[in-house]
Short mmCIF file of C-alpha atoms in Angstrom, two decimals:
data_model
loop_
_atom_site.label_atom_id
_atom_site.label_comp_id
_atom_site.label_asym_id
_atom_site.label_seq_id
_atom_site.Cartn_x
_atom_site.Cartn_y
_atom_site.Cartn_z
CA UNK A 14 23.02 -8.23 10.15
CA UNK A 15 21.26 -11.52 7.73
CA UNK A 16 23.12 -11.10 4.22
CA UNK A 17 22.04 -12.34 0.82
CA UNK A 18 21.88 -15.94 0.71
CA UNK A 19 21.72 -16.42 4.75
CA UNK A 20 18.50 -17.97 6.63
CA UNK A 21 16.55 -15.20 8.71
CA UNK A 22 15.02 -15.64 11.99
CA UNK A 23 11.67 -14.70 12.87
CA UNK A 24 11.60 -11.56 15.69
CA UNK A 25 9.52 -12.23 18.35
CA UNK A 26 9.25 -10.60 21.91
CA UNK A 27 12.75 -8.80 21.65
CA UNK A 28 14.66 -11.72 20.45
CA UNK A 29 15.64 -13.29 16.91
CA UNK A 30 14.12 -16.66 16.76
CA UNK A 31 14.00 -20.00 14.79
CA UNK A 32 10.84 -20.92 12.61
CA UNK A 33 9.15 -24.04 13.59
CA UNK A 34 8.14 -24.56 9.81
CA UNK A 35 11.90 -24.13 8.78
CA UNK A 36 12.48 -21.79 5.41
CA UNK A 37 11.64 -21.25 2.07
CA UNK A 38 13.21 -19.60 -0.83
CA UNK A 39 12.44 -16.05 -1.94
CA UNK A 40 13.30 -15.51 -5.74
CA UNK A 41 14.64 -13.09 -7.25
CA UNK A 42 11.78 -12.29 -10.22
CA UNK A 43 14.10 -11.00 -12.47
CA UNK A 44 16.92 -13.75 -12.74
CA UNK A 45 15.20 -16.43 -11.53
CA UNK A 46 17.48 -17.09 -8.19
CA UNK A 47 17.73 -17.39 -5.04
CA UNK A 48 18.17 -14.08 -3.24
CA UNK A 49 17.59 -15.54 0.70
CA UNK A 50 15.72 -17.77 3.10
CA UNK A 51 12.75 -16.45 4.59
CA UNK A 52 11.27 -17.94 8.02
CA UNK A 53 7.81 -19.75 8.05
CA UNK A 54 6.45 -19.03 11.60
CA UNK A 55 3.95 -21.54 13.12
CA UNK A 56 0.38 -20.49 14.17
CA UNK A 57 1.74 -20.39 17.88
CA UNK A 58 5.13 -18.29 17.25
CA UNK A 59 2.43 -15.61 15.79
CA UNK A 60 0.17 -15.81 18.77
CA UNK A 61 3.95 -15.34 21.14
CA UNK A 62 4.67 -12.43 19.25
CA UNK A 63 0.72 -10.78 19.57
CA UNK A 64 1.14 -11.99 23.20
CA UNK A 65 4.30 -10.19 23.39
CA UNK A 66 3.22 -6.97 21.81
CA UNK A 67 0.15 -7.02 24.38
CA UNK A 68 3.05 -7.27 27.14
CA UNK A 69 4.82 -4.71 25.70
CA UNK A 70 1.92 -2.26 25.27
CA UNK A 71 0.80 -0.64 28.27
CA UNK A 72 4.99 0.37 29.10
CA UNK A 73 5.18 1.08 25.33
CA UNK A 74 2.30 3.71 25.55
CA UNK A 75 3.08 5.31 28.69
CA UNK A 76 6.66 6.30 26.96
CA UNK A 77 6.58 10.35 26.04
CA UNK A 78 6.13 11.27 22.75
CA UNK A 79 10.03 12.62 22.87
CA UNK A 80 11.02 9.53 23.41
CA UNK A 81 8.78 7.61 20.74
CA UNK A 82 9.97 10.50 18.21
CA UNK A 83 13.92 9.93 19.04
CA UNK A 84 13.55 6.13 18.35
CA UNK A 85 11.62 6.81 14.93
CA UNK A 86 14.40 9.38 14.12
CA UNK A 87 17.11 6.42 15.30
CA UNK A 88 16.20 4.10 13.38
CA UNK A 89 15.55 6.44 10.25
CA UNK A 90 19.48 7.21 10.55
CA UNK A 91 20.75 2.98 10.92
CA UNK A 92 18.09 2.84 7.82
CA UNK A 93 19.97 5.30 5.48
CA UNK A 94 23.36 4.43 6.80
CA UNK A 95 22.42 0.68 4.69
CA UNK A 96 20.39 2.71 2.32
CA UNK A 97 22.99 1.03 -0.91
CA UNK A 98 22.60 -2.76 0.53
CA UNK A 99 18.95 -2.24 1.76
CA UNK A 100 18.17 -0.93 -1.44
CA UNK A 101 19.94 -3.99 -3.87
CA UNK A 102 18.24 -6.46 -1.24
CA UNK A 103 14.71 -4.41 -2.51
CA UNK A 104 15.63 -4.63 -6.35
CA UNK A 105 16.31 -8.25 -5.90
CA UNK A 106 13.72 -9.12 -3.97
CA UNK A 107 10.78 -7.61 -5.87
CA UNK A 108 12.25 -7.08 -9.41
CA UNK A 109 11.48 -3.62 -9.10
CA UNK A 110 14.35 -0.91 -11.21
CA UNK A 111 17.56 0.02 -9.49
CA UNK A 112 15.49 3.81 -9.77
CA UNK A 113 12.27 2.47 -8.41
CA UNK A 114 13.93 0.54 -5.50
CA UNK A 115 15.84 3.59 -4.49
CA UNK A 116 14.03 6.62 -4.56
CA UNK A 117 9.93 5.10 -4.23
CA UNK A 118 11.37 1.86 -1.57
CA UNK A 119 14.07 2.57 0.52
CA UNK A 120 13.83 6.16 0.40
CA UNK A 121 10.28 6.66 1.13
CA UNK A 122 11.09 4.59 4.25
CA UNK A 123 13.22 6.64 5.88
CA UNK A 124 10.79 9.86 4.56
CA UNK A 125 8.20 7.77 6.38
CA UNK A 126 10.07 7.02 9.83
CA UNK A 127 11.12 10.87 9.45
CA UNK A 128 7.71 11.89 9.21
CA UNK A 129 5.86 10.14 11.89
CA UNK A 130 8.85 10.97 14.28
CA UNK A 131 7.68 13.77 13.95
CA UNK A 132 4.30 13.14 13.94
CA UNK A 133 4.39 11.57 17.61
CA UNK A 134 4.80 15.03 18.88
CA UNK A 135 1.60 15.93 17.72
CA UNK A 136 -1.08 17.36 19.50
CA UNK A 137 -3.29 14.43 20.72
CA UNK A 138 -5.70 16.52 22.44
CA UNK A 139 -8.40 19.09 21.59
CA UNK A 140 -10.46 21.27 23.65
CA UNK A 141 -13.94 21.91 22.92
CA UNK A 142 -16.18 24.59 23.27
CA UNK A 143 -18.25 24.38 26.48
CA UNK A 144 -21.82 23.65 26.58
CA UNK A 145 -24.35 25.18 28.49
CA UNK A 146 -27.00 22.16 29.69
CA UNK A 147 -30.03 24.23 30.97
CA UNK A 148 -30.98 20.56 32.30
CA UNK A 149 -27.84 18.80 33.27
CA UNK A 150 -27.92 15.33 35.31
CA UNK A 151 -30.98 14.74 37.88
CA UNK A 152 -32.07 17.58 36.33
CA UNK A 153 -29.41 20.20 37.28
CA UNK A 154 -28.31 23.00 35.02
CA UNK A 155 -25.08 23.49 34.36
CA UNK A 156 -21.98 24.29 31.89
CA UNK A 157 -20.03 21.23 30.58
CA UNK A 158 -16.35 21.44 28.98
CA UNK A 159 -14.87 18.82 26.79
CA UNK A 160 -11.62 17.16 25.73
CA UNK A 161 -11.45 15.08 22.61
CA UNK A 162 -8.67 12.87 23.40
CA UNK A 163 -6.80 10.40 20.76
CA UNK A 164 -5.09 7.37 22.26
CA UNK A 165 -3.53 4.21 20.98
CA UNK A 166 -5.54 1.26 19.68
CA UNK A 167 -3.51 -1.58 21.13
CA UNK A 168 -1.73 -4.15 19.34
CA UNK A 169 -1.86 -3.86 15.33
CA UNK A 170 -1.58 -6.50 13.30
CA UNK A 171 0.71 -4.97 10.44
CA UNK A 172 -0.18 -7.16 7.09
CA UNK A 173 2.41 -5.59 4.30
CA UNK A 174 1.84 -6.04 0.35
CA UNK A 175 4.45 -7.03 -1.97
CA UNK A 176 4.93 -4.22 -4.49
CA UNK A 177 6.96 -2.05 -1.74
CA UNK A 178 8.43 -3.66 0.98
CA UNK A 179 10.07 -0.74 2.37
CA UNK A 180 7.38 1.94 1.76
CA UNK A 181 4.37 -0.23 2.50
CA UNK A 182 5.50 -1.68 5.65
CA UNK A 183 6.94 1.68 7.30
CA UNK A 184 3.72 3.33 6.42
CA UNK A 185 2.17 1.44 8.86
CA UNK A 186 4.59 0.51 11.58
CA UNK A 187 5.72 3.98 11.89
CA UNK A 188 2.59 6.20 13.15
CA UNK A 189 1.27 3.10 14.91
CA UNK A 190 4.68 3.27 16.96
CA UNK A 191 4.37 7.10 17.32
CA UNK A 192 0.66 7.01 18.69
CA UNK A 193 2.01 4.44 21.03
CA UNK A 194 0.96 1.14 19.86
CA UNK A 195 2.73 -2.11 19.71
CA UNK A 196 2.97 -3.86 16.00
CA UNK A 197 3.18 -7.68 14.57
CA UNK A 198 4.54 -7.13 11.34
CA UNK A 199 3.24 -10.01 8.77
CA UNK A 200 5.57 -9.33 5.51
CA UNK A 201 4.00 -10.47 2.12
CA UNK A 202 5.58 -13.45 1.53
CA UNK A 203 7.46 -13.02 -2.01
CA UNK A 204 10.14 -10.17 -0.85
CA UNK A 205 10.15 -10.84 3.64
CA UNK A 206 14.08 -10.21 3.89
CA UNK A 207 13.33 -6.23 3.67
CA UNK A 208 11.14 -5.94 6.20
CA UNK A 209 13.34 -7.93 8.26
CA UNK A 210 15.92 -5.39 7.60
CA UNK A 211 14.05 -2.61 8.96
CA UNK A 212 12.89 -4.48 11.87
CA UNK A 213 16.77 -4.65 12.87
CA UNK A 214 16.92 -0.89 12.75
CA UNK A 215 14.23 -0.47 14.79
CA UNK A 216 15.32 -3.46 17.06
CA UNK A 217 18.64 -1.47 17.48
CA UNK A 218 16.71 1.89 18.72
CA UNK A 219 14.68 0.51 21.00
CA UNK A 220 17.44 -1.68 22.84
CA UNK A 221 19.24 1.58 22.80
CA UNK A 222 16.64 3.27 24.35
CA UNK A 223 15.88 0.84 27.02
CA UNK A 224 11.79 0.16 25.62
CA UNK A 225 10.10 -2.99 26.38
CA UNK A 226 10.76 -6.19 24.63
CA UNK A 227 8.13 -7.04 21.83
CA UNK A 228 7.26 -3.22 21.36
CA UNK A 229 8.33 -4.71 16.94
CA UNK A 230 7.62 -8.02 16.30
CA UNK A 231 8.18 -9.94 12.74
CA UNK A 232 6.64 -12.96 11.60
CA UNK A 233 6.52 -13.92 8.15
CA UNK A 234 5.20 -17.49 6.12
CA UNK A 235 4.09 -18.54 2.69
CA UNK A 236 1.17 -19.94 4.38
CA UNK A 237 -2.04 -18.86 4.74
CA UNK A 238 -2.17 -19.44 8.97
CA UNK A 239 0.71 -16.87 9.20
CA UNK A 240 -1.58 -14.36 8.60
CA UNK A 241 -4.75 -16.00 9.82
CA UNK A 242 -3.60 -15.99 13.32
CA UNK A 243 -2.35 -12.72 13.19
CA UNK A 244 -5.49 -11.82 12.52
CA UNK A 245 -7.48 -13.79 14.87
CA UNK A 246 -5.22 -14.10 17.53
CA UNK A 247 -7.21 -12.57 20.54
CA UNK A 248 -4.19 -10.35 21.96
CA UNK A 249 -4.57 -8.28 18.36
CA UNK A 250 -6.85 -4.95 18.66
CA UNK A 251 -6.71 -3.89 15.24
CA UNK A 252 -5.39 -4.89 11.66
CA UNK A 253 -3.69 -2.75 8.95
CA UNK A 254 -3.73 -4.22 5.78
CA UNK A 255 -2.62 -3.63 2.42
CA UNK A 256 -3.66 -6.25 -0.36
CA UNK A 257 -6.17 -7.73 -2.49
CA UNK A 258 -10.10 -7.09 -2.09
CA UNK A 259 -10.66 -11.07 -1.33
CA UNK A 260 -7.93 -11.71 1.14
CA UNK A 261 -9.48 -7.91 3.02
CA UNK A 262 -13.09 -9.23 2.99
CA UNK A 263 -11.64 -12.64 4.47
CA UNK A 264 -9.78 -9.97 7.31
CA UNK A 265 -12.98 -7.64 7.33
CA UNK A 266 -15.22 -10.92 8.77
CA UNK A 267 -12.56 -12.29 11.09
CA UNK A 268 -12.16 -8.55 12.87
CA UNK A 269 -16.01 -7.99 12.82
CA UNK A 270 -16.21 -11.02 14.70
CA UNK A 271 -14.37 -9.41 17.56
CA UNK A 272 -14.81 -5.77 17.05
CA UNK A 273 -10.89 -5.26 15.89
CA UNK A 274 -10.62 -1.98 14.27
CA UNK A 275 -9.28 -2.12 10.31
CA UNK A 276 -7.51 0.17 8.05
CA UNK A 277 -7.71 -1.41 4.60
CA UNK A 278 -6.03 -0.47 1.47
CA UNK A 279 -7.29 -2.25 -0.84
CA UNK A 280 -7.87 -3.21 -4.79
CA UNK A 281 -7.69 -0.26 -7.32
CA UNK A 282 -9.06 -0.19 -11.20
CA UNK A 283 -8.42 3.84 -11.30
CA UNK A 284 -10.05 5.72 -14.16
CA UNK A 285 -8.02 7.94 -16.37
CA UNK A 286 -11.13 10.78 -17.97
CA UNK A 287 -9.30 12.25 -20.88
CA UNK A 288 -11.15 15.00 -22.50
CA UNK A 289 -11.00 16.38 -25.92
CA UNK A 290 -9.04 19.63 -24.61
CA UNK A 291 -6.65 17.23 -22.66
CA UNK A 292 -2.55 17.60 -23.19
CA UNK A 293 -2.46 14.56 -24.66
CA UNK A 294 1.39 13.89 -24.77
CA UNK A 295 1.33 14.91 -20.67
CA UNK A 296 -2.28 12.05 -20.34
CA UNK A 297 0.22 9.41 -21.99
CA UNK A 298 3.01 10.25 -19.74
CA UNK A 299 0.34 10.05 -16.63
CA UNK A 300 -1.36 6.61 -17.99
CA UNK A 301 2.21 4.87 -19.25
CA UNK A 302 3.32 4.75 -15.51
CA UNK A 303 0.84 1.35 -15.49
CA UNK A 304 3.92 0.48 -17.92
CA UNK A 305 7.24 1.65 -16.36
CA UNK A 306 6.18 2.02 -12.62
CA UNK A 307 7.10 -1.91 -10.92
CA UNK A 308 5.01 -3.41 -14.07
CA UNK A 309 2.19 -2.16 -13.40
CA UNK A 310 2.16 -4.07 -9.97
CA UNK A 311 0.21 -0.47 -8.27
CA UNK A 312 -3.15 -0.06 -6.70
CA UNK A 313 -3.11 3.35 -8.10
CA UNK A 314 -2.36 2.94 -11.44
CA UNK A 315 -4.56 4.33 -14.19
CA UNK A 316 -4.92 1.21 -15.95
CA UNK A 317 -8.52 2.13 -17.17
CA UNK A 318 -8.91 4.60 -19.62
CA UNK A 319 -11.62 6.40 -20.72
CA UNK A 320 -11.35 8.57 -23.53
CA UNK A 321 -13.12 11.02 -25.67
CA UNK A 322 -13.96 9.91 -29.18
CA UNK A 323 -12.44 12.93 -30.53
CA UNK A 324 -9.46 11.72 -28.93
CA UNK A 325 -9.65 8.95 -28.87
CA UNK A 326 -7.76 7.59 -31.66
CA UNK A 327 -4.60 10.19 -31.35
CA UNK A 328 -4.34 9.01 -27.17
CA UNK A 329 -4.31 5.47 -28.60
CA UNK A 330 -1.62 6.15 -31.26
CA UNK A 331 0.37 8.24 -28.73
CA UNK A 332 0.27 5.42 -26.02
CA UNK A 333 1.35 2.69 -28.63
CA UNK A 334 4.84 4.88 -30.09
CA UNK A 335 5.52 5.98 -26.44
CA UNK A 336 5.14 2.09 -25.75
CA UNK A 337 7.83 1.05 -28.48
CA UNK A 338 10.33 3.88 -26.71
CA UNK A 339 10.24 1.66 -22.83
CA UNK A 340 12.92 -0.32 -22.45
CA UNK A 341 12.01 -3.88 -21.08
CA UNK A 342 14.76 -6.25 -19.04
CA UNK A 343 17.18 -6.26 -16.06
CA UNK A 344 16.11 -4.50 -13.76
CA UNK A 345 19.29 -3.43 -12.83
CA UNK A 346 20.32 -2.27 -15.93
CA UNK A 347 20.61 1.38 -16.94
CA UNK A 348 17.66 2.75 -18.53
CA UNK A 349 15.21 -0.06 -17.79
CA UNK A 350 12.20 0.93 -16.72
CA UNK A 351 10.10 -2.44 -17.60
CA UNK A 352 11.02 -5.29 -15.01
CA UNK A 353 9.80 -8.43 -14.27
CA UNK A 354 6.04 -9.52 -11.84
CA UNK A 355 6.94 -10.41 -9.00
CA UNK A 356 6.22 -14.65 -9.87
CA UNK A 357 5.76 -17.37 -12.10
CA UNK A 358 2.12 -17.48 -11.20
CA UNK A 359 1.31 -13.79 -11.13
CA UNK A 360 3.06 -13.42 -14.83
CA UNK A 361 0.55 -16.86 -15.47
CA UNK A 362 -2.26 -14.38 -13.95
CA UNK A 363 -1.75 -11.52 -16.36
CA UNK A 364 -1.32 -13.27 -19.18
CA UNK A 365 -4.32 -15.02 -18.58
CA UNK A 366 -5.99 -11.76 -18.31
CA UNK A 367 -4.45 -10.82 -21.96
CA UNK A 368 -5.82 -14.21 -23.54
CA UNK A 369 -9.32 -13.12 -21.77
CA UNK A 370 -9.30 -9.96 -23.66
CA UNK A 371 -9.01 -11.18 -26.83
CA UNK A 372 -11.85 -13.42 -26.06
CA UNK A 373 -14.08 -10.77 -24.92
CA UNK A 374 -13.96 -9.14 -27.98
CA UNK A 375 -11.11 -6.15 -27.31
CA UNK A 376 -8.41 -5.01 -30.26
CA UNK A 377 -5.12 -5.80 -28.23
CA UNK A 378 -2.81 -3.26 -30.12
CA UNK A 379 0.21 -3.89 -28.61
CA UNK A 380 2.15 -5.99 -25.93
CA UNK A 381 0.99 -8.95 -23.90
CA UNK A 382 3.53 -11.21 -25.21
CA UNK A 383 6.48 -12.86 -23.05
CA UNK A 384 9.60 -10.87 -24.11
CA UNK A 385 11.91 -14.13 -25.00
CA UNK A 386 14.27 -13.62 -22.21
CA UNK A 387 15.60 -16.88 -20.80
CA UNK A 388 15.02 -16.25 -17.46
CA UNK A 389 12.52 -13.48 -15.38
CA UNK A 390 8.65 -13.41 -14.90
CA UNK A 391 8.44 -11.22 -17.97
CA UNK A 392 5.64 -9.83 -19.91
CA UNK A 393 5.57 -6.58 -22.22
CA UNK A 394 3.41 -3.97 -21.78
CA UNK A 395 -0.23 -4.56 -23.39
CA UNK A 396 -2.75 -1.75 -24.69
CA UNK A 397 -6.35 -2.89 -25.32
CA UNK A 398 -8.87 -0.76 -27.28
CA UNK A 399 -12.46 -1.62 -28.97
CA UNK A 400 -13.36 -2.12 -25.03
CA UNK A 401 -16.77 -1.45 -23.07
CA UNK A 402 -17.55 -1.85 -19.29
CA UNK A 403 -19.14 -4.96 -19.29
CA UNK A 404 -15.71 -6.42 -19.97
CA UNK A 405 -13.77 -8.15 -17.44
CA UNK A 406 -10.64 -7.02 -18.55
CA UNK A 407 -12.66 -3.23 -17.68
CA UNK A 408 -13.67 -4.30 -14.64
CA UNK A 409 -11.12 -6.45 -12.78
CA UNK A 410 -7.75 -6.13 -10.92
CA UNK A 411 -5.50 -7.28 -13.30
CA UNK A 412 -1.92 -6.15 -11.29
CA UNK A 413 -0.32 -5.44 -14.32
CA UNK A 414 1.29 -3.60 -17.01
CA UNK A 415 -2.15 -3.60 -19.06
CA UNK A 416 -4.12 -0.87 -20.08
CA UNK A 417 -7.61 -0.80 -21.33
CA UNK A 418 -9.59 2.06 -23.20
CA UNK A 419 -13.29 2.62 -23.24
CA UNK A 420 -14.66 5.75 -25.29
CA UNK A 421 -17.31 8.26 -24.23
CA UNK A 422 -18.99 10.94 -26.16
CA UNK A 423 -19.83 13.72 -23.31
CA UNK A 424 -19.16 14.54 -19.57
CA UNK A 425 -22.47 12.77 -18.18
CA UNK A 426 -21.30 9.55 -19.66
CA UNK A 427 -17.61 9.63 -19.12
CA UNK A 428 -18.33 10.49 -15.19
CA UNK A 429 -20.96 7.52 -15.73
CA UNK A 430 -18.52 5.20 -17.10
CA UNK A 431 -16.01 6.20 -14.64
CA UNK A 432 -18.03 5.70 -11.64
CA UNK A 433 -18.98 2.29 -13.28
CA UNK A 434 -16.48 0.22 -11.26
CA UNK A 435 -16.45 -2.05 -7.82
CA UNK A 436 -13.35 -0.13 -6.75
CA UNK A 437 -12.97 3.19 -5.85
CA UNK A 438 -9.25 4.19 -5.22
CA UNK A 439 -7.65 7.16 -7.00
CA UNK A 440 -8.81 8.24 -10.40
CA UNK A 441 -7.67 10.83 -12.65
CA UNK A 442 -8.87 13.46 -14.44
CA UNK A 443 -6.84 15.48 -17.88
CA UNK A 444 -8.62 18.42 -19.27
CA UNK A 445 -7.45 21.97 -20.29
CA UNK A 446 -10.70 23.27 -18.46
CA UNK A 447 -10.21 23.50 -14.69
CA UNK A 448 -13.06 24.36 -13.88
CA UNK A 449 -14.38 20.99 -15.70
CA UNK A 450 -11.85 19.11 -14.65
CA UNK A 451 -12.95 20.16 -10.79
CA UNK A 452 -16.55 19.65 -11.38
CA UNK A 453 -15.84 16.02 -12.68
CA UNK A 454 -13.57 15.58 -9.58
CA UNK A 455 -16.20 16.29 -7.24
CA UNK A 456 -18.66 13.53 -8.94
CA UNK A 457 -16.23 10.93 -8.74
CA UNK A 458 -16.62 8.16 -6.64
CA UNK A 459 -12.94 7.50 -5.45
CA UNK A 460 -10.98 8.46 -2.77
CA UNK A 461 -8.39 10.17 -4.58
CA UNK A 462 -8.25 12.39 -7.21
CA UNK A 463 -5.11 13.75 -9.87
CA UNK A 464 -6.19 16.51 -11.89
CA UNK A 465 -3.46 16.64 -14.70
CA UNK A 466 -1.02 14.55 -12.87
CA UNK A 467 -0.69 11.06 -11.20
CA UNK A 468 1.75 12.75 -8.80
CA UNK A 469 0.20 12.59 -4.39
CA UNK A 470 0.46 14.70 -1.96
CA UNK A 471 1.91 13.06 0.85
CA UNK A 472 -0.21 14.82 3.69
CA UNK A 473 -3.31 14.10 1.66
CA UNK A 474 -5.54 11.20 2.88
CA UNK A 475 -5.20 8.11 1.20
CA UNK A 476 -7.82 5.16 0.65
CA UNK A 477 -10.58 4.25 -1.04
CA UNK A 478 -14.26 4.08 -1.87
CA UNK A 479 -16.25 0.81 -2.26
CA UNK A 480 -14.38 -2.09 -2.43
CA UNK A 481 -11.05 -0.29 -2.88
CA UNK A 482 -10.65 -0.17 1.32
CA UNK A 483 -12.00 1.15 4.66
CA UNK A 484 -10.05 4.23 6.24
CA UNK A 485 -7.52 6.60 5.83
CA UNK A 486 -3.79 7.02 6.34
CA UNK A 487 -0.82 8.90 4.95
CA UNK A 488 0.32 12.51 6.64
CA UNK A 489 -1.64 12.89 10.19
CA UNK A 490 -4.34 10.98 8.63
CA UNK A 491 -2.24 7.74 9.55
CA UNK A 492 -1.93 8.80 13.18
CA UNK A 493 -5.76 9.37 13.50
CA UNK A 494 -5.90 5.79 11.73
CA UNK A 495 -3.85 4.20 14.26
CA UNK A 496 -5.63 6.26 17.35
CA UNK A 497 -8.80 6.07 19.26
CA UNK A 498 -10.98 8.91 20.76
CA UNK A 499 -12.32 9.42 23.93
CA UNK A 500 -14.02 12.08 25.09
CA UNK A 501 -13.74 13.88 28.78
CA UNK A 502 -15.85 15.82 29.99
CA UNK A 503 -16.25 17.66 32.97
CA UNK A 504 -18.58 20.29 34.95
CA UNK A 505 -17.79 24.08 35.21
CA UNK A 506 -16.52 24.77 31.73
#
């Protein structure tokens, strides 16, 4: 196993391979120290990885589901065995707090391998009602039976996000493998080392089972050509991407030229509608996760608060007070809930939005400055009031610990403001009137709606409307996403 500070190698065609482009440093965003050296793949090495995945696809797709399930379970066992070391690596790479690295990153990664070990055993064929055709082929009447079957897509390139290097890749790789696909994983350049640890567990489990080399491949790099090669390779049948809408558009254009399947989980600007009968303390706890969960670097965050005027001022007061209790600093220290942003460049971007908000006329209620720590890419959580829906800080995804508040008068206006967005990933409704909450939820143009909660059901479909993505995953929906549907029809019913 590669340890912290060592130079990582690529994983291509069942072999650990030296990268053509050398290595680059992975930086701890809390300390600005080097965590390790990540490999810089060449475009040719990415093509080698996709070719290896293509060669492995036919035998892997014919592997019995029970064997695929056992391999995924075995990989979960291996990750669990190294849980503490992997959580420490995730914390160092991402700047997540210890609790988040353990509970939301590595633990969720393990649970997703377990879930899709079971998913490999889910039925993939469904009998359909027979149909009586009065005039069948060549004029002959008859009864026709039919079967709808899900088949693996083929080679899937999985391009993962930097905000969760365990849960996000596991949520792609595990269901793809469960369905009989082979994969090429391209991790985010900021924190790829955790993905290589995951690959080590999978590699060992696959080798023990005698699986063909190339079922799983991992290629990384800080240059855009690595991801581009994973998308434009003729051996790739599908691209699963989590990241920004702007990058998703470019991927979609390339996929469109080759009619490649896509699963896109893109940006978000979640609306949180807070009605005048809401439990404000509960709403504040939910909205406050934008500040405390990975410093707002999460696409599902309720960053756009739409507050009914009767509670608008009190909500801002409560949010401001809540912010005062948030401990910012070393993510490894007990009690820390706000860690750093992923990089100096991203810190600059978030700070530019704080300045933009001021220029647009929004009122900065609290935060938005550097905390004065000697090291680390920190920005204190920021809260803006007196916002309007035309402001860029209200319309654009900031991906940081910044919350904006927009007032509304009645239900119609609240729904209109919530839907006035290019995004539609997850919205939220806080109301003491259950009938109204569900009525409003049905009108929101978002892939998911939380009512009086930010919690998620991990069997519910996940994905977005509008610019927030294409397709759905999580639970059995992920198995469907990584499969094609085939119809088989025969005479005689």
